[in-house]
Structure formats: C-alpha cells, structure tokens
XYZ file of C-alpha atoms in Angstrom:
725
model
C -33.207 -3.368 -55.630
C -30.339 -3.034 -57.570
C -31.172 0.812 -58.573
C -31.156 1.510 -54.101
C -27.709 0.122 -53.544
C -26.594 1.722 -56.836
C -28.361 4.998 -54.723
C -26.361 4.743 -51.765
C -23.044 3.716 -54.042
C -23.689 6.828 -55.305
C -25.053 9.001 -52.675
C -21.844 7.866 -50.458
C -19.589 8.433 -53.090
C -20.611 12.198 -53.433
C -20.765 12.582 -49.501
C -17.124 11.751 -49.681
C -16.067 13.675 -52.606
C -17.691 16.990 -51.257
C -15.689 16.177 -47.873
C -12.735 15.922 -49.810
C -12.467 19.223 -51.556
C -14.335 21.673 -48.126
C -10.479 19.840 -46.925
C -8.977 21.306 -50.074
C -10.552 24.155 -49.583
C -9.219 24.073 -46.208
C -5.872 24.049 -47.269
C -6.043 26.211 -49.786
C -5.655 29.451 -46.798
C -2.886 29.485 -44.699
C -3.052 28.092 -41.039
C -3.913 31.470 -38.784
C -2.925 31.859 -35.446
C -3.842 34.209 -33.204
C -2.814 36.030 -29.335
C -3.259 38.969 -26.965
C -0.386 39.899 -25.513
C -0.859 42.229 -22.332
C 2.176 44.081 -22.785
C 1.780 45.365 -19.578
C 2.615 41.949 -18.427
C 5.817 41.697 -20.495
C 7.434 45.394 -19.660
C 6.986 44.299 -16.158
C 8.382 41.030 -15.805
C 11.360 42.311 -18.544
C 11.568 45.083 -15.856
C 11.715 42.770 -13.000
C 13.953 40.820 -14.631
C 16.231 43.677 -15.109
C 15.819 45.125 -11.614
C 16.770 41.715 -9.980
C 19.404 39.731 -12.724
C 21.715 43.301 -13.445
C 25.269 42.098 -11.719
C 23.808 39.539 -10.298
C 27.185 37.891 -9.556
C 28.524 41.196 -6.936
C 29.767 40.599 -4.821
C 31.631 37.559 -5.468
C 31.078 37.189 -2.013
C 29.698 35.634 1.131
C 26.389 37.678 1.336
C 24.877 37.605 5.094
C 22.634 33.976 5.172
C 23.934 32.826 1.826
C 27.141 31.569 4.575
C 23.936 29.457 6.296
C 22.037 28.280 3.638
C 25.142 27.523 1.168
C 26.158 24.437 3.470
C 23.213 22.976 2.377
C 23.607 23.744 -0.667
C 27.315 21.811 -0.675
C 25.118 18.762 1.435
C 23.160 18.114 -1.779
C 26.142 18.334 -3.597
C 27.739 15.758 -2.262
C 24.289 13.807 -0.892
C 24.908 14.247 2.617
C 21.885 14.312 4.668
C 20.731 17.370 6.905
C 18.396 18.294 8.899
C 17.273 22.406 9.135
C 14.374 23.191 11.632
C 13.687 26.524 8.791
C 10.634 24.502 7.039
C 10.165 21.792 4.289
C 13.087 21.524 1.430
C 11.736 22.194 -1.343
C 13.375 25.616 -1.170
C 17.133 24.826 -0.108
C 16.671 21.852 -2.913
C 15.782 24.922 -5.104
C 18.801 26.638 -4.333
C 20.794 23.157 -5.295
C 19.699 23.037 -8.361
C 20.906 26.064 -9.331
C 24.383 25.480 -8.273
C 23.596 21.726 -9.902
C 23.229 23.924 -13.285
C 26.225 25.441 -12.541
C 28.511 22.538 -12.349
C 29.321 23.812 -8.218
C 30.946 20.666 -6.386
C 29.709 21.564 -3.293
C 33.736 22.273 -2.200
C 33.524 25.334 -0.747
C 34.036 26.308 3.366
C 30.913 28.276 4.352
C 32.302 29.058 7.479
C 32.832 33.469 7.294
C 30.233 36.344 6.178
C 32.181 38.473 3.621
C 34.783 35.070 3.028
C 35.604 35.867 -1.043
C 34.034 32.685 -3.012
C 36.077 30.616 -4.569
C 36.706 30.373 -8.710
C 34.944 26.465 -8.635
C 31.749 28.556 -6.756
C 29.221 29.232 -9.442
C 28.301 32.475 -7.935
C 25.776 33.479 -10.454
C 23.976 30.242 -11.063
C 23.536 29.910 -6.912
C 21.554 33.533 -7.249
C 19.825 33.033 -10.559
C 16.638 30.713 -9.038
C 16.458 33.340 -6.009
C 16.817 36.061 -8.641
C 14.388 35.073 -10.823
C 12.268 34.070 -8.499
C 12.219 37.642 -7.359
C 11.485 39.137 -10.624
C 8.452 37.006 -11.409
C 6.482 38.351 -7.797
C 5.623 41.636 -10.399
C 3.697 40.167 -12.875
C 2.220 37.912 -9.935
C 1.274 40.453 -8.333
C -0.174 42.654 -11.464
C -2.448 39.746 -12.382
C -3.447 38.886 -8.791
C -4.614 42.663 -8.709
C -6.357 41.912 -11.859
C -7.884 39.120 -10.889
C -9.570 40.638 -7.790
C -11.285 42.820 -10.165
C -9.664 45.811 -9.888
C -8.621 47.947 -12.225
C -5.678 47.350 -14.776
C -4.140 50.936 -13.794
C -4.192 50.328 -10.009
C -2.905 46.909 -11.045
C -0.063 47.732 -12.262
C 0.844 50.555 -9.863
C 1.120 47.798 -6.995
C 3.285 45.891 -9.503
C 5.510 49.157 -9.973
C 5.246 49.128 -5.899
C 6.622 44.925 -5.795
C 9.307 46.653 -8.536
C 10.936 49.322 -6.856
C 10.729 47.572 -3.070
C 14.346 48.183 -1.979
C 13.841 44.993 0.739
C 12.652 42.772 -2.102
C 15.356 43.570 -4.832
C 18.323 42.735 -1.809
C 16.897 39.858 -1.229
C 15.641 37.996 -3.980
C 19.766 38.836 -5.509
C 20.832 36.076 -2.566
C 21.451 32.737 -1.920
C 18.025 33.669 -0.093
C 14.870 31.698 0.763
C 12.327 34.637 1.400
C 11.859 35.550 -2.389
C 10.976 31.852 -3.390
C 8.836 31.577 -0.595
C 7.316 35.146 -1.420
C 6.720 33.274 -5.045
C 5.383 31.015 -4.026
C 2.405 32.204 -1.903
C 1.337 34.625 -4.965
C 1.051 31.540 -6.316
C -1.410 29.928 -4.627
C -3.038 33.217 -4.187
C -2.978 33.353 -8.071
C -4.443 29.564 -8.739
C -6.711 30.080 -6.252
C -8.596 33.110 -7.549
C -8.221 32.697 -11.227
C -9.825 29.025 -10.594
C -12.341 30.916 -8.335
C -12.999 33.591 -10.827
C -13.166 30.822 -13.520
C -15.898 28.400 -11.718
C -17.973 31.584 -10.794
C -18.348 32.659 -14.176
C -19.232 29.284 -15.723
C -22.395 29.102 -13.116
C -1.139 28.583 1.095
C 5.753 26.331 8.132
C 5.240 30.441 7.097
C 3.753 29.300 3.183
C 1.736 26.881 5.616
C -0.640 30.083 7.093
C -1.358 31.568 3.098
C -2.247 27.812 2.647
C -4.824 27.955 5.972
C -5.823 31.601 4.772
C -7.322 30.379 0.911
C -8.155 27.307 2.736
C -10.538 29.506 4.779
C -11.710 31.806 1.737
C -12.403 28.654 0.199
C -14.410 27.114 2.057
C -16.195 30.643 3.319
C -16.507 30.781 -0.704
C -18.449 27.074 -0.688
C -20.929 27.915 2.206
C -22.242 30.906 0.009
C -22.589 28.383 -3.300
C -24.741 25.872 -0.174
C -26.991 29.239 -0.060
C -27.351 29.010 -3.976
C -30.687 27.553 -5.091
C -30.050 27.422 -8.620
C -27.150 24.791 -8.062
C -28.065 21.137 -7.804
C -26.405 18.353 -5.625
C -24.359 17.509 -8.453
C -22.827 20.286 -9.274
C -22.386 22.034 -5.695
C -21.149 17.668 -5.008
C -18.127 18.820 -7.901
C -17.210 22.428 -6.613
C -16.543 20.207 -2.806
C -14.706 17.455 -4.520
C -12.200 19.971 -7.321
C -11.570 22.258 -4.301
C -11.340 19.390 -2.230
C -8.525 17.343 -5.543
C -6.719 21.725 -5.448
C -6.228 22.838 -2.738
C -5.720 19.459 -1.012
C -4.874 16.453 -2.361
C -2.525 17.970 -4.799
C -0.681 19.268 -2.399
C -0.480 16.981 -0.025
C 1.003 14.798 -2.736
C 3.096 17.748 -3.890
C 4.565 18.054 -0.491
C 5.045 14.722 0.162
C 6.775 14.437 -3.499
C 9.401 17.101 -2.184
C 10.179 14.852 0.809
C 10.921 11.517 -1.447
C 13.312 13.741 -4.345
C 15.046 15.343 -0.632
C 15.380 12.323 0.941
C 16.511 10.409 -2.459
C 19.293 12.489 -2.919
C 20.677 12.493 0.492
C 21.680 9.038 1.153
C 24.623 9.297 2.964
C 25.295 9.428 6.850
C 26.848 12.841 7.957
C 26.823 14.803 10.733
C 23.030 15.775 10.949
C 21.665 12.164 11.115
C 22.992 12.213 15.061
C 19.796 13.417 16.299
C 17.142 10.436 14.559
C 16.506 7.423 14.778
C 19.012 4.494 14.705
C 16.710 2.681 11.955
C 16.505 6.209 9.880
C 20.339 6.379 11.118
C 21.143 2.838 9.931
C 19.762 3.522 6.434
C 21.634 5.767 5.109
C 25.376 5.232 3.102
C 28.673 5.080 5.292
C 28.125 6.322 9.544
C 26.272 3.571 11.956
C 24.241 1.772 8.475
C 28.442 0.189 8.416
C 28.348 -0.522 12.108
C 25.208 -2.564 12.186
C 25.484 -3.417 8.980
C 24.861 -7.917 8.857
C 23.534 -7.241 12.198
C 20.803 -10.078 12.934
C 17.279 -8.725 13.055
C 15.756 -10.634 16.685
C 17.364 -10.092 19.570
C 16.950 -13.185 21.392
C 17.897 -14.959 25.292
C 21.560 -14.328 24.988
C 21.765 -11.409 22.276
C 24.626 -8.903 23.285
C 23.131 -5.848 22.396
C 24.224 -1.718 22.891
C 20.789 0.193 23.535
C 19.802 4.302 22.619
C 17.819 6.231 23.796
C 15.162 7.452 21.562
C 14.590 10.632 22.863
C 17.985 11.769 21.638
C 18.020 14.554 24.041
C 19.466 16.639 25.234
C 22.373 14.351 22.893
C 22.179 10.942 22.160
C 23.564 8.365 24.556
C 23.804 4.470 25.720
C 22.718 2.778 28.280
C 26.044 2.212 30.255
C 28.486 1.076 33.138
C 31.630 0.939 34.252
C 33.887 -0.293 37.970
C 32.546 3.078 39.606
C 30.330 2.917 42.003
C 28.460 5.334 43.333
C 29.640 7.899 46.724
C 28.376 6.504 50.272
C 26.863 9.660 50.448
C 26.101 13.183 48.548
C 27.098 16.434 48.773
C 23.521 16.899 49.593
C 23.571 14.777 52.487
C 21.829 12.119 50.980
C 22.799 8.438 51.067
C 23.078 5.748 48.166
C 23.189 2.396 47.834
C 26.931 2.316 46.836
C 25.850 0.074 43.776
C 27.833 0.228 40.644
C 27.177 3.393 38.519
C 24.624 3.480 35.726
C 24.439 6.085 33.102
C 23.992 7.247 29.361
C 26.955 7.825 27.918
C 27.047 10.219 24.624
C 29.828 7.889 22.678
C 30.571 4.340 20.823
C 32.310 2.137 24.173
C 32.344 -0.832 24.678
C 30.985 -0.404 28.154
C 27.676 -0.267 25.979
C 26.528 -3.700 25.376
C 24.604 -5.573 27.544
C 23.546 -9.339 27.532
C 20.296 -9.929 27.208
C 19.738 -13.183 29.943
C 16.397 -15.336 30.006
C 15.837 -15.686 34.333
C 15.321 -19.450 34.277
C 18.049 -20.173 32.504
C 22.301 -19.734 34.094
C 23.488 -19.058 30.434
C 25.179 -15.967 28.903
C 25.327 -17.448 24.823
C 22.224 -17.848 21.926
C 20.771 -21.431 22.171
C 20.024 -23.609 18.677
C 17.889 -22.318 17.796
C 17.452 -19.348 18.618
C 14.773 -18.116 21.432
C 13.905 -14.591 20.581
C 12.082 -12.202 22.933
C 9.530 -10.804 22.569
C 7.082 -8.629 23.897
C 5.863 -8.918 27.881
C 8.854 -10.892 28.248
C 10.792 -10.693 31.737
C 14.646 -10.259 31.643
C 17.195 -9.864 33.196
C 20.056 -7.613 31.398
C 23.622 -8.057 32.307
C 26.505 -5.530 31.680
C 29.043 -6.707 29.426
C 32.475 -5.925 30.570
C 31.765 -6.310 34.036
C 28.956 -9.122 34.591
C 26.172 -7.195 36.554
C 23.047 -6.729 36.671
C 21.631 -4.075 35.749
C 18.860 -2.692 38.929
C 16.784 -0.623 40.539
C 15.870 -0.315 43.801
C 13.945 2.038 46.172
C 16.474 3.736 47.198
C 16.248 8.160 45.887
C 18.214 8.620 42.683
C 21.578 11.095 42.754
C 20.558 14.167 41.048
C 16.141 12.983 40.909
C 15.612 11.888 44.334
C 12.013 11.721 43.364
C 12.919 9.351 41.648
C 14.266 5.413 41.705
C 17.980 5.172 41.676
C 19.612 2.359 39.021
C 22.928 0.812 39.074
C 24.326 -2.553 38.083
C 24.125 -4.771 41.174
C 26.581 -5.801 44.075
C 26.561 -8.355 46.921
C 27.685 -6.494 50.029
C 25.590 -8.914 52.184
C 23.144 -6.669 54.050
C 19.801 -6.870 53.922
C 19.475 -5.168 49.658
C 18.888 -8.221 47.877
C 18.802 -7.641 44.406
C 16.059 -6.313 42.514
C 17.052 -7.484 38.559
C 14.210 -8.421 36.583
C 12.848 -6.236 33.525
C 9.767 -6.529 31.782
C 10.493 -5.964 27.656
C 7.048 -3.189 26.520
C 7.322 -2.546 22.533
C 5.399 0.489 22.131
C 5.101 0.573 18.547
C 4.087 -3.145 18.402
C 1.965 -4.204 15.793
C 0.647 -7.153 18.633
C 0.787 -8.636 22.271
C 3.285 -11.052 21.147
C 5.879 -8.471 18.666
C 8.912 -10.229 18.634
C 12.043 -6.891 19.855
C 13.547 -6.497 16.567
C 16.661 -4.816 16.008
C 16.866 -1.204 15.556
C 13.293 -1.340 14.485
C 11.357 -1.990 17.867
C 11.121 1.119 20.824
C 10.928 -0.595 23.958
C 10.416 -0.029 27.997
C 12.188 -1.855 30.211
C 9.327 -2.407 33.337
C 10.844 -3.124 36.613
C 8.780 -6.517 37.766
C 9.494 -5.312 41.592
C 8.487 -1.429 41.552
C 7.038 -1.165 38.340
C 9.465 1.351 37.881
C 10.294 1.973 34.264
C 14.054 2.658 32.368
C 14.270 6.582 31.900
C 16.728 8.997 30.760
C 16.442 12.036 33.307
C 18.915 14.315 31.387
C 20.923 15.886 34.187
C 24.678 15.188 33.872
C 26.111 13.994 36.765
C 29.385 15.275 38.966
C 32.832 14.562 38.456
C 33.104 11.581 40.228
C 30.226 9.752 36.916
C 32.630 12.140 34.722
C 29.909 14.159 34.085
C 27.553 11.245 32.066
C 24.132 11.412 31.990
C 21.891 10.266 35.247
C 19.347 7.160 34.345
C 16.214 6.546 36.533
C 13.504 4.334 37.606
C 10.594 6.546 36.891
C 6.764 5.880 38.411
C 5.107 4.554 35.176
C 1.927 6.987 37.019
C 4.017 9.999 35.627
C 3.156 8.841 31.850
C 4.895 8.040 28.781
C 7.664 10.073 27.442
C 10.534 9.324 24.795
C 13.196 9.158 27.439
C 11.541 6.220 28.634
C 11.833 4.176 25.823
C 15.082 2.385 24.010
C 16.372 0.308 20.464
C 18.894 -1.623 19.701
C 21.675 -0.148 17.928
C 24.142 -3.031 17.651
C 23.576 -6.643 18.007
C 25.514 -9.441 18.237
C 24.847 -13.134 18.554
C 26.686 -13.903 21.741
C 28.755 -17.118 21.244
C 30.904 -17.948 24.758
C 29.847 -17.915 27.429
C 33.390 -17.412 29.419
C 33.972 -14.139 29.992
C 37.343 -13.584 28.776
C 36.507 -14.917 25.301
C 32.965 -12.720 25.499
C 35.280 -9.522 26.086
C 36.828 -10.106 23.053
C 33.470 -11.010 20.949
C 32.189 -7.436 22.173
C 35.298 -5.974 20.469
C 34.342 -7.653 17.087
C 32.304 -6.660 13.604
C 28.957 -8.653 13.568
C 28.752 -10.968 10.640
C 25.625 -12.018 9.808
C 23.786 -9.916 6.385
C 19.730 -8.243 7.166
C 19.059 -5.095 6.074
C 16.338 -2.924 7.423
C 15.732 -0.199 5.216
C 12.926 1.937 6.024
C 10.124 3.176 4.061
C 9.704 6.379 2.452
C 6.244 6.913 4.881
C 8.701 5.627 8.263
C 11.596 8.201 6.959
C 8.609 11.084 6.248
C 6.947 11.116 9.306
C 10.489 11.182 11.515
C 11.728 13.982 10.243
C 9.041 15.980 9.461
C 8.673 16.229 13.047
C 12.355 16.307 13.925
C 11.330 19.454 11.323
C 8.577 20.099 13.466
C 10.047 20.168 16.855
C 13.914 20.878 16.692
C 14.998 23.756 18.204
C 18.252 25.195 17.686
C 19.911 27.352 20.489
C 18.415 31.102 19.520
C 21.570 33.176 20.484
C 21.022 37.181 20.209
C 22.252 38.154 17.235
C 23.195 41.676 16.365
C 20.984 41.715 13.574
C 17.474 40.311 15.003
C 15.118 42.475 15.851
C 11.368 41.977 17.325
C 8.326 41.675 14.798
C 7.397 45.039 16.473
C 10.250 46.792 14.519
C 8.533 45.693 11.604
C 5.967 47.738 10.841
C 8.433 51.328 10.656
C 11.157 50.062 10.096
C 12.993 50.984 12.978
C 15.790 48.625 12.222
C 17.768 47.485 9.223
C 20.883 44.706 8.748
C 24.068 45.047 7.176
C 24.404 42.339 4.722
C 27.754 43.008 2.887
C 30.896 45.401 3.539
C 34.031 45.766 1.325
C 36.952 45.309 2.499
C 38.129 47.937 2.241
C 35.711 50.823 0.267
C 32.558 52.266 1.512
C 30.473 50.487 -0.360
C 28.189 48.095 1.281
C 24.859 45.932 1.196
C 21.440 46.532 3.486
C 18.040 44.830 3.735
C 16.046 48.358 4.010
C 13.010 49.441 3.091
C 11.151 51.797 0.406
C 10.570 54.579 3.627
C 7.395 55.667 1.350
C 6.192 52.906 0.860
C 6.361 51.474 3.999
C 4.397 54.456 5.908
C 2.350 54.505 2.472
C 1.494 50.781 3.132
C 0.583 51.039 6.411
C -1.993 54.707 5.883
C -2.980 52.107 3.449
C -3.672 48.737 6.161
C -5.151 52.085 8.231
C -7.793 53.578 6.120
C -9.583 50.050 4.740
C -9.326 49.135 8.894
C -11.193 52.422 9.713
C -13.189 52.169 6.701
C -14.760 49.008 6.536
C -15.750 49.683 9.777
C -17.132 52.365 8.585
C -19.631 50.477 5.961
C -20.268 47.748 8.369
C -21.963 49.920 10.929
C -23.837 52.285 8.096
C -24.763 48.964 6.737
C -26.320 47.655 10.084
C -28.124 50.697 9.590
C -29.705 50.078 6.608
C -27.103 52.519 5.049
C -25.486 51.792 1.981
C -22.654 53.818 0.700
C -21.311 52.380 -1.856
C -23.090 49.418 -4.179
C -23.166 46.073 -3.164
C -20.823 44.786 -6.107
C -18.491 47.852 -4.668
C -18.792 46.434 -1.386
C -18.045 42.643 -2.342
C -15.422 44.115 -3.639
C -13.526 45.448 -1.106
C -14.341 42.089 0.867
C -12.160 40.208 -0.790
C -10.050 42.673 -1.468
C -9.613 43.046 2.339
C -9.845 38.815 2.976
C -6.606 37.829 0.646
C -4.937 41.780 1.333
C -5.418 42.494 4.851
C -6.024 38.162 5.531
C -2.364 37.966 4.370
C -0.795 40.720 6.098
C -1.632 39.196 9.066
C -1.379 35.257 8.657
C 2.485 36.287 7.352
C 3.436 38.470 10.492
C 1.395 37.880 13.443
C 2.076 34.061 14.250
C 5.873 36.012 14.968
C 4.363 37.167 18.315
C 4.190 33.300 19.421
C 7.256 32.094 17.775
C 10.149 31.719 20.260
C 12.954 32.379 17.678
C 15.874 34.414 16.492
C 13.586 36.998 14.565
C 15.456 39.636 11.663
C 13.798 42.199 9.658
C 13.130 39.660 6.385
C 10.586 37.282 8.141
C 8.596 39.887 7.382
C 8.627 41.151 3.897
C 6.291 38.230 3.137
C 3.843 40.002 5.277
C 4.992 43.674 3.621
C 4.201 41.908 0.107
C 0.409 41.347 0.950
C 0.292 45.088 2.714
C 1.743 47.126 -0.444
C -1.275 45.114 -2.243
C -3.789 46.923 -0.070
C -2.393 50.703 -1.369
C -3.440 50.119 -4.959
C -6.916 48.874 -3.662
C -7.151 51.713 -1.500
C -6.078 54.344 -3.905
C -9.252 53.460 -6.520
C -11.725 52.980 -4.038
C -10.960 56.830 -2.807
C -10.660 57.931 -6.079
C -14.181 56.112 -7.388
C -16.486 56.695 -4.482
C -14.812 59.361 -2.483
C -14.170 61.985 -4.949
C -17.215 62.769 -6.288
C -16.208 65.611 -8.613
C -13.660 66.589 -11.501
C -12.016 68.793 -9.800
C -11.500 66.494 -6.542
C -10.652 63.234 -8.847
C -7.943 65.143 -10.870
C -6.214 66.543 -7.919
C -6.007 63.075 -5.865
C -4.385 61.407 -9.889
C -2.148 64.933 -9.328
C -1.497 63.740 -5.716
C -0.977 60.548 -6.561
C 1.647 60.836 -9.644
C 3.980 63.524 -6.746
C 3.405 60.480 -4.297
C 5.099 57.345 -6.549
C 7.380 60.290 -8.428
C 8.712 60.497 -4.636
C 8.540 56.497 -3.879
C 10.576 56.132 -6.849
C 12.873 59.154 -5.612
C 13.158 56.952 -2.282
C 14.212 53.841 -4.381
C 17.024 55.957 -6.061
C 18.466 56.818 -2.728
C 18.818 54.002 -1.471
C 20.257 52.142 -4.583
C 24.209 52.293 -3.931
C 22.892 50.052 -0.587
C 20.754 48.076 -2.236
C 22.775 47.100 -4.818
C 25.867 47.263 -3.528
C 27.300 49.721 -6.277
C 28.156 52.873 -6.381
C 30.980 53.512 -3.494
C 29.085 55.767 -0.870
C 31.659 58.251 1.125
C 31.188 58.729 4.807
C 29.062 62.140 4.205
C 27.006 60.110 1.451
C 26.402 57.514 3.994
C 25.410 59.293 7.050
C 22.868 61.532 4.261
C 21.521 57.787 4.444
C 20.513 57.225 8.051
C 17.891 58.354 8.344
C 16.067 56.601 11.015
C 18.970 56.871 14.688
C 18.256 52.947 14.598
C 19.321 52.094 11.281
C 23.133 50.989 11.181
C 24.635 51.744 8.364
C 28.378 50.737 8.175
C 30.776 54.119 8.629
C 34.474 52.533 8.687
C 36.906 55.529 11.142
C 39.421 57.587 8.940
C-alpha cells in the first residue's frame, strides 16, 4: 500500500515538473501578436478625414441650418427643455456633445444665417462630429460592398465615389444632421450584413424606413431558413431569437436610452414646454413647477381650480369667464341666451379660477376632512370672481351652431331655468372609483341634462368676445377628441365663504407640499407623441424643392455667401455621379426584369450564385434608395435637396455593382473587357474632374470671379449667387 501511494506521489510530481517545464519553454519565446491590416480601408479612412476635416472652422459664420440646430445646442448647454419634430433627440445630443467638448456655454443668438460667431463659440468642435460621421461613411461603403460579396476593386470604386461626392462633403462639414443619419444607416446595414454572413458561414423618423427595410430582409432570410431541412428546430429558434434580439430588443432599448438621457439633461422649463401637458410641465424645474409646487393632490368639494384644455391647439388655454354677456343677436341674425360668456383664455388670469361645488350643499369651502371628488360624481362649477354657475342648454353656440352654447347662468326671470349639473368622467382612470387628481387626471365634464360634453371648438370669437377661443357643449355621439378633455393645473383648498375674502384668496399662493413627478415612461410616451404629431407651420422657402427635382438635381441650396468677396458655399452634387447613379438604377431594373422573364422560361443567363448576389445587392441598394426617397411624396412638409442624400448614398453604391456585373457577364471577350475597363477609367477621371470643378463652392475657397461663377451654372435652375457690379 505504501509503495502504491509513493508511486502516485512520484507520478504527480513528474506531471507537475513537466507542466512547469513547458511553461518555462513558453516564456523563453517572445509573445507575438499578428494583425491583418486592410490598406484600402486605412487609406479610404485617411482620405475621408482629410476631405471632411480640412479647414473645418471656415467659414466662422452661421451656415444655413446651423441657425436652426444651434438653438437646440444652446438649450442643451443650458439644460432647457425643447421639442423638435424632426426626429429622435440622438442627433441633437451628438451636436450638443461637440459643443460640450469645446466648452460652449450656450450663449449665442442664433437668429441670422451668415452672422459671425463670437469667440465663445467653439466652431471646430461643433462641426467635428458631423464631419467625422461623414468621413466614416466612406470606409463603411467599402465594407458594405465587400460584405455583399463584390470584389475589393468594386468596393474601392464605390467608396471613392462617396469620397468625391460634393453634396455629401458640404453636408458633413457643418453642424447639420444628415451626415450623422447616413452614417448610422450605413452602420446598421453593415452590421446586419456581417451578422447574416457570419451565421450563413456557420450552419433600420428617415432612419426608421431603413430599419423597416432591414426587418423585411431579415424576415425574408429567415423564411428561406425555414425551408432548410438541415436546420433543426432548436437551431431555427436560436436564429429567430438572435434576430429578435439584434433587430428589435436592442434597438428599442437604445431608442429609449436616447430619450432617457435627453429628458435627464433637459430638466429646466423653457419656451417649448407650453405644448406639453400640465403634468409634464410641472415635472420641469421653473415655469409651471414654481406655480404648482405645494398644491393639494386630490380635488375636493370646495376646491378652487383652473382647468386647462388638454389638446393645446391652436394654443394652450384655460376655461375662463368674465362679466360680459353674449350679444342678444349675432351678425348672422341668430339669437343667443344673453348669458355670461364662457371662453378659453390663453393667458394666466384670475378669471380662470373655478370652485368645485357639491350640488347638495351651499358651502364653497373645503370641509375638514376634505371630501374628494371621484369619477362619476355630479358637481357644479362656480366661477370664482362672478360666482355664477357653468351652464349649457339647447341654444346654438355663437360660432358652432350645431353645438350648444356654454355660459355662466344669469337669472333673467324668464322661462330659461339653470342647467348647471356636470358629471365628472376621468378619462385616464384605473378604476371607476378613482379620485380626481390635480394635474394627473384628465377629465371630461358631461352635462347631466343634455349629455353634452364641455369642449374647446378652437374658433376665435369676434371683438365682443375679445378674440378668445370658443367653448361649446358637444354631443357625446360625435365621438371622443382631446378638445373635450381638461385637467386641473392650479389648485387650492378654498377656506373663505365670503366673496371678498375669497377674491383675495384666489390671488394668493398655495402652501401644501405634494410632489407630482412623472415616470420616465409617461414623459417618454407624451414626448414621442408630440414629436410624431407636432406640425410646424410650413412656409415656402426660397430654396425649397419638390422630390422630383432631386433625381436630376434641378435645384441647389446656397448655404453661405461671404459678405464682401464672391466666396460662397452651395449644396451641389457631383453632376456626373448623380447622372451615373440614375443610369445604374435603370440598368439594374431593366436587367432584373430581363433575367426574371428569362428564368420564367427556364433560361438561365447567369449562374445561380451570381443571380442571388444580384438580388441581394438590389434588396440593399435599390431598397435603400426607395425607402429613403419615396416616403417624401407622402409628406406634407417643406422639402430641401439635402433630404435626398440618404437615398443618393444607396444609389451611388449601386454604380460599382452594375459595372462589375456588366464586366463579368456581358463583356465576353478579352477585348470587350479591356475596352470596358478603359471606359471606366475615363469615366472615373471625369468624376474627379467634376469634383475639382465644384470644389470652390463645396469648401467656400478660393473665391471665384463673376465669370467663373457663371461658368458653374450648368443648369438654368441653379441659383449661383453673383454680386452686381
């Protein structure tokens, strides 16, 4: 036994010694790390950085839409809340990041294109991230074509076309969002292609449309997988979950995170928060929060309240009344009740205060303990200053004759009894016993006698109504609308039964302390809805254009003009590249239709793998062009040439795809291939020549003479700025 244990010990020592000896042998040799460097990729990146970053601070003046985006950067620097309907806040945050890195304090008046930047504005930093995004689009284009299984030569050609595209250079050198949008669109496409190619070897506001395209392509790829009998059910489930994680869960989480950062940074009240609900405004520092801080949460009988219409259109306003009455007869000859006017007033005013009264009691103060008002309770609303009751009856409203007039009742001793009972309906209630809450509850007031709902019509009353907004009683049968919904914004518990004491009380601040902070998801949902539904007043712009003008570049945009010399910057593309992209698209469509007809006849002109490659390229490039271009025909907004740039990028990528296909499958002989390549070299040289020709108006340097500027007007529709001599 002892010998056996001794043998085991010796064996263990021997193994340990051999292991230690191997470790020493490993340490005797140097540690070597090898890496593959794609020189094409490195060279393209360097050239892209040079083309986009060279002279980035020039001109040191506000260039076109910098006057628009700069305002948001300043608001970020000052932590002031804003709403922009152009899309999610991520792009704005990146622009603000450039300002933060440059030490910008937000103090600059963004009111005029061409205004000189003051010394506190870090121009280079503000323009840096869009320029970097534009530069990195070049290597991304190269990698996308490689992942589509096209040759490195074709990929290099496509990347160089992006490099030499004047419009993409101009758009990426200023504090604008298009280059950032294009970068992330291309990054999303490349990421999916790498994911798809990786799994294949082992067994994408306008960005939204690209995302939908990727979802459709992923769904198509998965549909093809379902027919693969070599894949087990477990493998198919893993593929499905991987796509769900990569294309749904992660993007949604990132999208929410952008808004979380946005709302965390912008915690101060500002000019844009007026379009948000009272609850949202109260969650911001300053503004409404200063007024509503310390208000009672639960509305009770005897509460003094102001009622804000939830719709906020055509402007935010509060239920209001004053001593003036409706005219006995309107201009069209219709008569009125001659009762006290009730309107919606767009300013804070003591006449916006109302008292919630229990119809069964006479007191206008809150009892101790307070008796809260719940969903379904019947109340009377007493105007705080005039003490008249909110009323409606079967009399036509002044501007909306199909709706009922709303008034404060005056007893004229005629056969017109008061009808002033209203049922409180909490629209966003969780149960039928919910308590009416300040700011948080959205309520409708349903008239007990006629079932009409208190509604803001939005029409402006004539001079006799001081141009205030009309309030009517609308029949419930006409459906639900936000104009029928109100929320309590300011609130106090009434303590004074005497009218004079009550008027003093209505002017005094509240004292109770109740927090009304909204959750992130509540704020996100409201802000997202505002972004999607907010419509700015679109006005005709000198450089606006239609989507049809973009394809042939029949329009341009003058971005900047030097105040004294002829130096200027225009959004103008490389004419030859744009024309070639259109030709490539036509050739692709025609060839695809030809191949489809021939394949239907069982005639296969190209190998199956080449056909699949051709179709995949079309899904990405033609599909990318379509989803980033065609939706503009459905949009009711002012359009500019730069809206076409994401679609143009995909169309440019189609050029080397078509050229390689023609070379590989249509040029049969060596002579034809040689001649075709010579034509490509000549064509590419012409692209470079056009790039150089328009470089002075791409970079703004050097200044051109009047004759030189006239020579650049290749189309009569282009607006090249020429100073009068």
